[in-house]
Short mmCIF file of C-alpha atoms and ligand atoms in Angstrom, two decimals:
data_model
loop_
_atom_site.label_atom_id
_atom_site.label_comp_id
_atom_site.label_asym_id
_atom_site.label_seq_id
_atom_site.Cartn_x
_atom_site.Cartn_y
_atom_site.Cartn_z
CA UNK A 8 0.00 0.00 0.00
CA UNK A 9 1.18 3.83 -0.87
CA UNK A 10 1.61 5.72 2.22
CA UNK A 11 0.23 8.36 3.56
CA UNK A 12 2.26 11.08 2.33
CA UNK A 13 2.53 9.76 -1.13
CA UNK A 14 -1.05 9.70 -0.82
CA UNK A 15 -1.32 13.09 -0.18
CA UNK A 16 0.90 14.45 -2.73
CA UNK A 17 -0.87 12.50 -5.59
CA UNK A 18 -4.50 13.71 -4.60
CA UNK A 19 -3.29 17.54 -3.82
CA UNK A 20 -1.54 17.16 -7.15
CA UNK A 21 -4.41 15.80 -9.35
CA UNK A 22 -7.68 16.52 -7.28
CA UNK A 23 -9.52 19.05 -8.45
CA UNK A 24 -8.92 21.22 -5.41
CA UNK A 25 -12.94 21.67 -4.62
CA UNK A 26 -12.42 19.81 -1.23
CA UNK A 27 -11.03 21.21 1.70
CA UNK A 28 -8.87 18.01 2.97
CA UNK A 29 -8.23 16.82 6.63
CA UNK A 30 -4.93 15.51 6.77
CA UNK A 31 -5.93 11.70 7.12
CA UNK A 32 -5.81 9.07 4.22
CA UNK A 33 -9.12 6.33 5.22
CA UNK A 34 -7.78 3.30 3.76
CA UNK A 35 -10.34 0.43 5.68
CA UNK A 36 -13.76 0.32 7.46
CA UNK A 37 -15.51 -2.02 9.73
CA UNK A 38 -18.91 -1.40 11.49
CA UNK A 39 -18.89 2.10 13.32
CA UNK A 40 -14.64 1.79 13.31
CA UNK A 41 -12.00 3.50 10.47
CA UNK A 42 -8.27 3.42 9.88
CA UNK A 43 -6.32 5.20 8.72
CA UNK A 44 -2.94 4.89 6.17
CA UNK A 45 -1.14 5.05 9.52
CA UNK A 46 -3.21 2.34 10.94
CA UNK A 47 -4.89 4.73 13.72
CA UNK A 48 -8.37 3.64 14.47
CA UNK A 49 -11.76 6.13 14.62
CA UNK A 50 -14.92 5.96 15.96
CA UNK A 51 -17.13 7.25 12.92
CA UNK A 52 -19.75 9.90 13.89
CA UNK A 53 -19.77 10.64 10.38
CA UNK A 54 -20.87 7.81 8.39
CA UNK A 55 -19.37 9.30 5.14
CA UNK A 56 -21.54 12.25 5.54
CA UNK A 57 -24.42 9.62 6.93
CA UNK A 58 -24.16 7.30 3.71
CA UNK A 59 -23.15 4.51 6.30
CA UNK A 60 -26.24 4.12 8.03
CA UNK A 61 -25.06 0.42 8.90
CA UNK A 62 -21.24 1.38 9.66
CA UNK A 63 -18.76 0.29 7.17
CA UNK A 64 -18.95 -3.22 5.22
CA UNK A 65 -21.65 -4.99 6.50
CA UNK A 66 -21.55 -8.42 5.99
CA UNK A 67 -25.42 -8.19 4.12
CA UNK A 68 -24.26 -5.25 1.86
CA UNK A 69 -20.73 -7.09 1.22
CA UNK A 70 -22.15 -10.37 0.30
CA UNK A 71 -24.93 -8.98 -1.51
CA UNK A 72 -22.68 -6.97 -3.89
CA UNK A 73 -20.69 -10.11 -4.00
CA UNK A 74 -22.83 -12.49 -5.25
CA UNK A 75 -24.74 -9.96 -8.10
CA UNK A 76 -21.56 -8.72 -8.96
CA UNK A 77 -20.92 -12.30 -10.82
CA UNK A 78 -24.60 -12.48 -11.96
CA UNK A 79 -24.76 -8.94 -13.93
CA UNK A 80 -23.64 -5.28 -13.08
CA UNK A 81 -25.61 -3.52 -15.74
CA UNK A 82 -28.78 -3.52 -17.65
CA UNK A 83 -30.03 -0.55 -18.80
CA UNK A 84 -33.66 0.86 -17.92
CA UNK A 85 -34.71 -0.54 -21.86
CA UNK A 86 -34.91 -3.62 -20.11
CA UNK A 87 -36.47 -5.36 -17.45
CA UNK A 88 -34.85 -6.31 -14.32
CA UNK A 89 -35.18 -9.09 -11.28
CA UNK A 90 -33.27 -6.58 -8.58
CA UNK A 91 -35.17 -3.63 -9.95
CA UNK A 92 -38.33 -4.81 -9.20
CA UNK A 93 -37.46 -6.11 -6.03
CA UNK A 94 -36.07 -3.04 -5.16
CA UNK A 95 -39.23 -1.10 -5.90
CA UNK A 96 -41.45 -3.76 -3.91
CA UNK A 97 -39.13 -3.21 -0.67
CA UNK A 98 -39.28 0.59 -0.89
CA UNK A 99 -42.93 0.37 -1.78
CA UNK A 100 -43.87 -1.52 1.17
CA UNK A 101 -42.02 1.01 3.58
CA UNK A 102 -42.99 4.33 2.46
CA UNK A 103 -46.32 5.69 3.56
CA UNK A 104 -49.31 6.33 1.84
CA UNK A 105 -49.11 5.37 -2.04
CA UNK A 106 -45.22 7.04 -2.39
CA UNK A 107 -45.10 4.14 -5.05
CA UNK A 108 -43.64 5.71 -7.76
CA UNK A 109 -39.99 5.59 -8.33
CA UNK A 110 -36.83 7.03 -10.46
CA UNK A 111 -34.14 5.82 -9.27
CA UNK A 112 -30.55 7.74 -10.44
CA UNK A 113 -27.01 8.17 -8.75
CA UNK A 114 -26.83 10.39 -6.14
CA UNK A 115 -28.53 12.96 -3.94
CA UNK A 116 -28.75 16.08 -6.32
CA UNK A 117 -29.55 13.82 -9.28
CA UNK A 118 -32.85 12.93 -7.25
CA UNK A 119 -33.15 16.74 -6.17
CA UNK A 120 -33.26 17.68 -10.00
CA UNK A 121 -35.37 14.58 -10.89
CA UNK A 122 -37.78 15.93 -8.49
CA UNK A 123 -37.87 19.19 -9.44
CA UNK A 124 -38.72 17.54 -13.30
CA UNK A 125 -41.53 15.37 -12.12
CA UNK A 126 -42.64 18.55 -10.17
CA UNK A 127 -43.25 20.76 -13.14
CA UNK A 128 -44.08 17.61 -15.39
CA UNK A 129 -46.79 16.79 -12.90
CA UNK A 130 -48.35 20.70 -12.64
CA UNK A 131 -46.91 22.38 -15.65
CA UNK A 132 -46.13 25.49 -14.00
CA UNK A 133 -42.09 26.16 -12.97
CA UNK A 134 -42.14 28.38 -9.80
CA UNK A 135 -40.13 26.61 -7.13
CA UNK A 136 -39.89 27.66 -2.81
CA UNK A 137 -37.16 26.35 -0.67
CA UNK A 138 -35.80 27.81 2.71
CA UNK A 139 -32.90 29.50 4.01
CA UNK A 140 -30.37 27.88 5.02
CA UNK A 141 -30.95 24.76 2.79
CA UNK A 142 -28.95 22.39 1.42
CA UNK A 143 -30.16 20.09 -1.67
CA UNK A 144 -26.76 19.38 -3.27
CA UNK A 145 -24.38 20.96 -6.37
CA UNK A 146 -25.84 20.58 -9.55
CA UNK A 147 -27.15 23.45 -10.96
CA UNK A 148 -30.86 23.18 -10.47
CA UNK A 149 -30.37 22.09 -6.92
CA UNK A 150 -27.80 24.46 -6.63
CA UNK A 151 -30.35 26.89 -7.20
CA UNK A 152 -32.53 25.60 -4.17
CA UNK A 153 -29.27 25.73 -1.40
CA UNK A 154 -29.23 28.57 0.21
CA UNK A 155 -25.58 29.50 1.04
CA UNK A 156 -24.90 31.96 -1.21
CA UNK A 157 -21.25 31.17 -1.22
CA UNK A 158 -21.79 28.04 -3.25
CA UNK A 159 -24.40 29.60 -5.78
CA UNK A 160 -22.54 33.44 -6.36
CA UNK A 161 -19.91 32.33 -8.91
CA UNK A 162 -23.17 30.57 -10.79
CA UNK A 163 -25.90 33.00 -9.89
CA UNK A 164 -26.00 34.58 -14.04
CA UNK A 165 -27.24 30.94 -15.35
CA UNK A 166 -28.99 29.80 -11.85
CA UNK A 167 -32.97 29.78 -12.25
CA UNK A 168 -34.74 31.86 -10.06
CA UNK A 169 -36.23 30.47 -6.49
CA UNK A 170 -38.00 32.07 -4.08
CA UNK A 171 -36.29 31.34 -0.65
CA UNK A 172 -37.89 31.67 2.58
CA UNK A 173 -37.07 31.62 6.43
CA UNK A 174 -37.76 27.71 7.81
CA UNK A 175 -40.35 26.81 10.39
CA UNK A 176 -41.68 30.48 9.43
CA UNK A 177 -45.31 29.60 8.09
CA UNK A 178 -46.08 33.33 7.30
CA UNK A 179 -43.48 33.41 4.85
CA UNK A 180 -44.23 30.20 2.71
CA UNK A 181 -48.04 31.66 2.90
CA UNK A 182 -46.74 34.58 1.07
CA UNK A 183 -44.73 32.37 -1.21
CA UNK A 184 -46.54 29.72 -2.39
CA UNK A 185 -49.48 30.50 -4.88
CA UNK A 186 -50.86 28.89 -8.22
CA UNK A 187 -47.74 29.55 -10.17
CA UNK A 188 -45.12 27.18 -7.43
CA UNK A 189 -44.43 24.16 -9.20
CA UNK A 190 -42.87 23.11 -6.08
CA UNK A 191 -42.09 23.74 -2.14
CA UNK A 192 -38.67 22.00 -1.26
CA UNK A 193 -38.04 21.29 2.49
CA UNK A 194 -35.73 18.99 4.60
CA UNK A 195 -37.44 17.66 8.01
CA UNK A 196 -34.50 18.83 9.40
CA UNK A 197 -31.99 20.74 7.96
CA UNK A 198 -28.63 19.21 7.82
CA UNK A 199 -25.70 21.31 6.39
CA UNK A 200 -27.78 24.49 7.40
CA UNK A 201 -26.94 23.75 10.76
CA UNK A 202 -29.05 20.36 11.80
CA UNK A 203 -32.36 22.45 12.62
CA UNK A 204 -35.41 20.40 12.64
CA UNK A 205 -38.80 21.44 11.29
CA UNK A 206 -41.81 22.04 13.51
CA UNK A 207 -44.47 19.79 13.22
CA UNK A 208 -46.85 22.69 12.86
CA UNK A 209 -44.53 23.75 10.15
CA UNK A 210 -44.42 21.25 7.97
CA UNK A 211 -48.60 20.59 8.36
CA UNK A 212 -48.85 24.47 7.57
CA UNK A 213 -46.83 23.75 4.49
CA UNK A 214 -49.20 20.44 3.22
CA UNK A 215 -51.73 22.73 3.84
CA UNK A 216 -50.82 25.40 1.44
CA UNK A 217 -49.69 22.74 -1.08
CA UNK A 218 -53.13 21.65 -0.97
CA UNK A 219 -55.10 24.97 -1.47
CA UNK A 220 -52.64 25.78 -4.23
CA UNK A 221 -52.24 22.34 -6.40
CA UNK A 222 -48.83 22.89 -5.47
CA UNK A 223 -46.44 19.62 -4.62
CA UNK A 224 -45.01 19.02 -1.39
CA UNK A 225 -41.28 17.87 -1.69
CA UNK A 226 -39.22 16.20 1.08
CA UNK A 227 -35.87 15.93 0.72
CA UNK A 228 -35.02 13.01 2.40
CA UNK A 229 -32.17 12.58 1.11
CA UNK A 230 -29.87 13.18 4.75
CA UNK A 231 -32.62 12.30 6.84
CA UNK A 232 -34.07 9.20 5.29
CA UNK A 233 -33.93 5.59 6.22
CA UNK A 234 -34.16 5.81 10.14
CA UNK A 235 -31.47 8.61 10.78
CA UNK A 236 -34.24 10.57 12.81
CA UNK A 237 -35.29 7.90 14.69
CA UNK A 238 -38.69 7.16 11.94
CA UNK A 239 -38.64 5.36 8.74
CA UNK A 240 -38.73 9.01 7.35
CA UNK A 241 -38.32 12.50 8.86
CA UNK A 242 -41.91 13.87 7.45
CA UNK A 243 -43.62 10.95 9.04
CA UNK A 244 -42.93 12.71 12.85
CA UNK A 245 -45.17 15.54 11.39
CA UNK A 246 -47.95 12.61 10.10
CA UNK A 247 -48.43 14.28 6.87
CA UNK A 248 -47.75 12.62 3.97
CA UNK A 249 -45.59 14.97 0.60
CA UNK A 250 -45.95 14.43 -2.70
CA UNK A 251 -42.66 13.46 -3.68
CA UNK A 252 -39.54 12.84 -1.99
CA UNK A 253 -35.85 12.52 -2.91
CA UNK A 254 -33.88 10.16 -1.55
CA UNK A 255 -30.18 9.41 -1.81
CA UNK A 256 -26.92 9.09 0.86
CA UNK A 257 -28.20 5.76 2.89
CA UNK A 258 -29.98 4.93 0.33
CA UNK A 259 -27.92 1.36 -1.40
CA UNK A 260 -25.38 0.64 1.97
CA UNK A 261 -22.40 3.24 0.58
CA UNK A 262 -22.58 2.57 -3.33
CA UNK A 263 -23.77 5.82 -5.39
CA UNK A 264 -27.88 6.12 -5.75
CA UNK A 265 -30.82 8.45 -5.55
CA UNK A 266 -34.60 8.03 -5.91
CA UNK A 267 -37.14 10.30 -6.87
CA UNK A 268 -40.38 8.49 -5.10
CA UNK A 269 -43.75 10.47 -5.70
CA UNK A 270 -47.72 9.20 -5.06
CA UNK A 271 -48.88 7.04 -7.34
CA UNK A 272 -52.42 9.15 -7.39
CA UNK A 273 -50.68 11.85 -9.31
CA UNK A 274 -49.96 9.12 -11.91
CA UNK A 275 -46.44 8.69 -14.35
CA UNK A 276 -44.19 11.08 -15.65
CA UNK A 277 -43.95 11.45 -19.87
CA UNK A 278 -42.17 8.96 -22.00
CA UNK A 279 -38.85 10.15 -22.47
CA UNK A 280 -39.25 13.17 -19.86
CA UNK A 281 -35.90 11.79 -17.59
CA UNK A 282 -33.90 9.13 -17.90
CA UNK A 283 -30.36 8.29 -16.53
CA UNK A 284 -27.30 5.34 -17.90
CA UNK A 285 -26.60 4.10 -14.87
CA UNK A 286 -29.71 4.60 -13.10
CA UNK A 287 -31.47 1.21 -11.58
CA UNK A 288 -28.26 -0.74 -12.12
CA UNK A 289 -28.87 -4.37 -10.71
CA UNK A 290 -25.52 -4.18 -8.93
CA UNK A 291 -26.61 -1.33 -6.65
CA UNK A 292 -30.43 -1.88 -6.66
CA UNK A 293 -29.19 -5.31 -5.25
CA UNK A 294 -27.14 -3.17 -2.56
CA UNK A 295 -30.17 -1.30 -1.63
CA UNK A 296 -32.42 -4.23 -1.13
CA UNK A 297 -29.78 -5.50 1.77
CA UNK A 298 -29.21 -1.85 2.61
CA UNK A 299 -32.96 -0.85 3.29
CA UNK A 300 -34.06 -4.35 4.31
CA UNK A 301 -31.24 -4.35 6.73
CA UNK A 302 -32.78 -1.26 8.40
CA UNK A 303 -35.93 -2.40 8.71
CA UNK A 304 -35.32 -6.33 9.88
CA UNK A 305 -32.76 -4.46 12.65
CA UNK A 306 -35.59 -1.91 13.11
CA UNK A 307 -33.04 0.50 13.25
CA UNK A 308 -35.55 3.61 13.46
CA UNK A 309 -36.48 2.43 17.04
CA UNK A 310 -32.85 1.62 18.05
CA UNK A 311 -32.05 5.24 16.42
CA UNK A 312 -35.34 6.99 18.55
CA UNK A 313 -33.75 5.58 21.91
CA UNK A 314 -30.02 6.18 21.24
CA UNK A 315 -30.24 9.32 19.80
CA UNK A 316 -32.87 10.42 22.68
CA UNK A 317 -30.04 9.23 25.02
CA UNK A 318 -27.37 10.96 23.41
CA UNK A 319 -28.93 14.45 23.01
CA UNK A 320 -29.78 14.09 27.09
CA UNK A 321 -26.00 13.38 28.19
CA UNK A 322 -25.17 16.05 25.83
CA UNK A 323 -27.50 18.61 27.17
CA UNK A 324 -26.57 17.69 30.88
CA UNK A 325 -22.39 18.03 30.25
CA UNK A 326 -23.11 21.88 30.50
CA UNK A 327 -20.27 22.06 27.78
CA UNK A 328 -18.86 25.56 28.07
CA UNK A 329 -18.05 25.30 24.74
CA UNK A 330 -21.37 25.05 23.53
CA UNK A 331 -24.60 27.27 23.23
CA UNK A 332 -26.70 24.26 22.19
CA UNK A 333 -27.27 20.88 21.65
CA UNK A 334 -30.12 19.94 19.00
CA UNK A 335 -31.22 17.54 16.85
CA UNK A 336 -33.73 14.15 16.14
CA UNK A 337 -32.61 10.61 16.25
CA UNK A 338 -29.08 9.80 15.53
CA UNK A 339 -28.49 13.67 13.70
CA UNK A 340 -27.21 15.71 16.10
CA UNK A 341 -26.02 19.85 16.09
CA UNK A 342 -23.75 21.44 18.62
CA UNK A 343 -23.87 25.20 18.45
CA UNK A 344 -20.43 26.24 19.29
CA UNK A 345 -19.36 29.18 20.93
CA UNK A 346 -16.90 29.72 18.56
CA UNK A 347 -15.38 27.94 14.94
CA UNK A 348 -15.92 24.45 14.06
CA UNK A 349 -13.00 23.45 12.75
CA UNK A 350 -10.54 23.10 16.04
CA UNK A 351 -13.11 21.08 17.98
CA UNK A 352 -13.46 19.23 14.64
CA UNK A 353 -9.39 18.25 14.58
CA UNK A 354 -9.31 18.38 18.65
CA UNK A 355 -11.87 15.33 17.97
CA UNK A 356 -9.75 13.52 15.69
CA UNK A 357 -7.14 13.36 18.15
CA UNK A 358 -8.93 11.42 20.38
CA UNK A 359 -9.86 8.82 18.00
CA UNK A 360 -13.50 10.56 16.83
CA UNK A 361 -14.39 12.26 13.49
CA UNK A 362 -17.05 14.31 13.55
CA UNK A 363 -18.40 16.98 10.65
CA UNK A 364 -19.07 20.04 10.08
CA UNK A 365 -22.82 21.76 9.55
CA UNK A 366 -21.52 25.64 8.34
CA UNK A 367 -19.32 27.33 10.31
CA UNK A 368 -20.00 26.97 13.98
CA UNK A 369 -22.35 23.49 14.22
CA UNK A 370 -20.84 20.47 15.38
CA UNK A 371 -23.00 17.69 13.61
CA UNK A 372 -22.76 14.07 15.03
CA UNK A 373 -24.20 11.45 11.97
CA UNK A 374 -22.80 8.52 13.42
CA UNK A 375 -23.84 4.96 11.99
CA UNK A 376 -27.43 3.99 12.88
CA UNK A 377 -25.93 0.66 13.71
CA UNK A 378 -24.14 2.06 16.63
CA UNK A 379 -24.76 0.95 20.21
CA UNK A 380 -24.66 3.37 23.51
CA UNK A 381 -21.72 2.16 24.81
CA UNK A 382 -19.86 3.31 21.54
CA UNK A 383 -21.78 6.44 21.87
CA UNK A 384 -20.62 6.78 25.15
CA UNK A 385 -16.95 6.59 23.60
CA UNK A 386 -17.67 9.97 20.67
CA UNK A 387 -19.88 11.61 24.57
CA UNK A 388 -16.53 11.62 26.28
CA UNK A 389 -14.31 13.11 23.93
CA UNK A 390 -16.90 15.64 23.15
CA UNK A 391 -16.85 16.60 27.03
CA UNK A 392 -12.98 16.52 27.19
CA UNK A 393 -12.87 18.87 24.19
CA UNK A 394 -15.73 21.04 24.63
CA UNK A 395 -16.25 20.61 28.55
C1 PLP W 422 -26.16 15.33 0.75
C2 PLP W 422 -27.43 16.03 0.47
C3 PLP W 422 -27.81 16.34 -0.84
C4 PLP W 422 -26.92 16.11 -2.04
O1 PLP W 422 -26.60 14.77 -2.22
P1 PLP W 422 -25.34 14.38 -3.15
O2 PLP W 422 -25.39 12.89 -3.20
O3 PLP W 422 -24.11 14.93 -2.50
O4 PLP W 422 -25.57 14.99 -4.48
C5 PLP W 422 -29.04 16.94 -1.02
N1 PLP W 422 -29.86 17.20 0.01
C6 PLP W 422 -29.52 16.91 1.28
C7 PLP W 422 -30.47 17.19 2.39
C8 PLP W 422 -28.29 16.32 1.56
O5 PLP W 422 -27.94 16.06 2.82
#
């Protein structure tokens, strides 16, 4: 194996310098544990940015990928497929209500942008509402939903317009929404923005509107799907029930996929309206039938609601000086720190925990759902030693 400086060199040399890089080369992963080139071990409280919802390699995800992997990698959407349909089946049967209809692509914005499509294919009007302080991913139509404006400003000439309003603030989305939106965009809790979750009240208030306007209600799931707030979903805490949701990070156990789900009483989208190469490829629709099913059979949402509970109480009760809050549902989890992000983030790291980032001064905990209190207990500590 290279090591880690050699590492270093090559990616600083070729990468396209987008990412700000920690110092650390990952090189192997085993449930809620990393190491790295130097063969230091971390506890993971990031999950790959919560794309390991059932820590790293599971045995079901590993051997699933194994096995299809000499059966066939690719068949494109021309053509029928075994995993496919199993795949829709299993997400069928989990998400509420009839969310039955499915595009499935390759990442997180790819869903965002699907869903904005099937949005304006479904109501044929164009005028889109997300919040402040959202994040739906890079491409440029989701681009144009996140709110920092330090990712859209060097694209704001060719960005389409989107009206973007203060979260949990029902006044404003009143104001915003009329006969014209296409779509309102909303995360059940925000994740980069800062891990802020959305009132109940809020996110009714918003169905509401959807409803007197023929607008449709998206969720973007994409962070918060798949038990990491402690339900199946995050909208299902507020029992109402969107009309289409993206889906992505969790999603197929750590290989690359989205979905665009949407309810089956709005009907199909157009021949030829979207399509995608690589999207529905049996190798990872076979990844996210052990992924999801995984989830479910472990009931991982329940474990999450408990943990996460648990977590946010010892949290709260440290006092941490360091800290002006501690917030968050399930097993996604905000600090507020008194100051910068990125010295508690490295201060971490040297005791043996990586944590993330949510903007500048949020601390945001997205450990494997997998994980059990006692390892919790282990990412607690060094947060109190760092921050206490
Ligand atoms: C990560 C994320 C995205 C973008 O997903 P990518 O796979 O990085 O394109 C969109 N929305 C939310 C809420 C996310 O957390």
């Amino acid at each position: 194996m290279i090591d880690a400086a050699t590492i270093f060199e090559l990616e600083n040399r070729h990468g396209s310098g987008a990412y700000g890089k920690r110092p650390t080369a990952l090189v192997k992963g085993q449930g809620v544990y990393l190491w790295d080139a130097n063969g230091n071990r971390y506890l993971d409280a990031a999950s790959g940015q919560g794309v390991a919802a059932l820590g790293h390699c599971h045995p079901a995800v590993v051997e699933a990928i194994h096995a299809q992997a000499s059966q066939l990698i690719t068949a494109q959407e021309a053509f029928y497929n075994d995993r496919r349909a199993e795949l829709y089946t299993l997400l069928a049967s989990l998400t509420p209500g009839d969310l039955d209809q499915f595009f499935l692509c390759n990442s997180g914005a790819e869903a965002i942008e699907g869903a904005l499509k099937v949005a304006m294919l479904l109501t044929g009007r164009a005028g889109i509402v997300a919040a402040k302080r959202s994040f739906h991913g890079r491409t440029t139509g989701a681009l144009s939903m996140t709110w920092t404006p330090k990712y859209r400003k060097p694209f704001m000439g060719w960005l389409p317009a989107v009206a973007h309003v203060a979260y949990n603030n029902i006044d404003e989305a009143r104001a915003a929404i009329t006969t014209e939106t296409a779509a309102v965009v909303v995360e059940p809790v925000q994740g980069e923005g800062g891990v802020h979750p959305a009132s109940p009240a809020y996110l009714q208030a918003l169905r509401q509107l959807c409803d007197e306007t023929g607008t449709m209600l998206v969720v973007d799931e994409i962070q918060t799907g798949f038990g990491r707030t402690g339900s199946m979903f995050g909208f299902e805490q507020a029992r109402i029930l969107p009309d289409i949701m993206a889906l992505g990070k969790a999603i197929a156990g750590g290989l690359p996929m989205g979905a665009v789900c949407w309810r089956s009483a709005h009907g199909q989208i157009p021949r030829a309206s979207h399509g995608s190469t690589f999207g529905g490829n049996p190798l990872v629709c076979t990844a996210a039938i052990a992924a999801v099913s995984t989830v479910r059979d472990l009931q991982l949402p329940e474990h999450v609601c408990k943990v996460g509970a648990w977590l946010i109480d010892e949290l709260r009760a440290a006092n941490l000086r360091g800290a002006r809050e501690v917030r968050g549902r399930g097993l996604m989890i905000g600090i507020e720190l008194r100051g910068r992000v990125t010295p508690t983030l490295k201060a971490l790291q040297e005791r043996g925990v990586l944590a993330l980032p949510a903007g500048l001064t949020t601390l945001r905990l997205l450990p494997p759902l997998i994980i059990t209190r006692d390892e919790l207990a282990i990412a607690r500590d060094a947060i109190i030693e760092v921050l206490g």
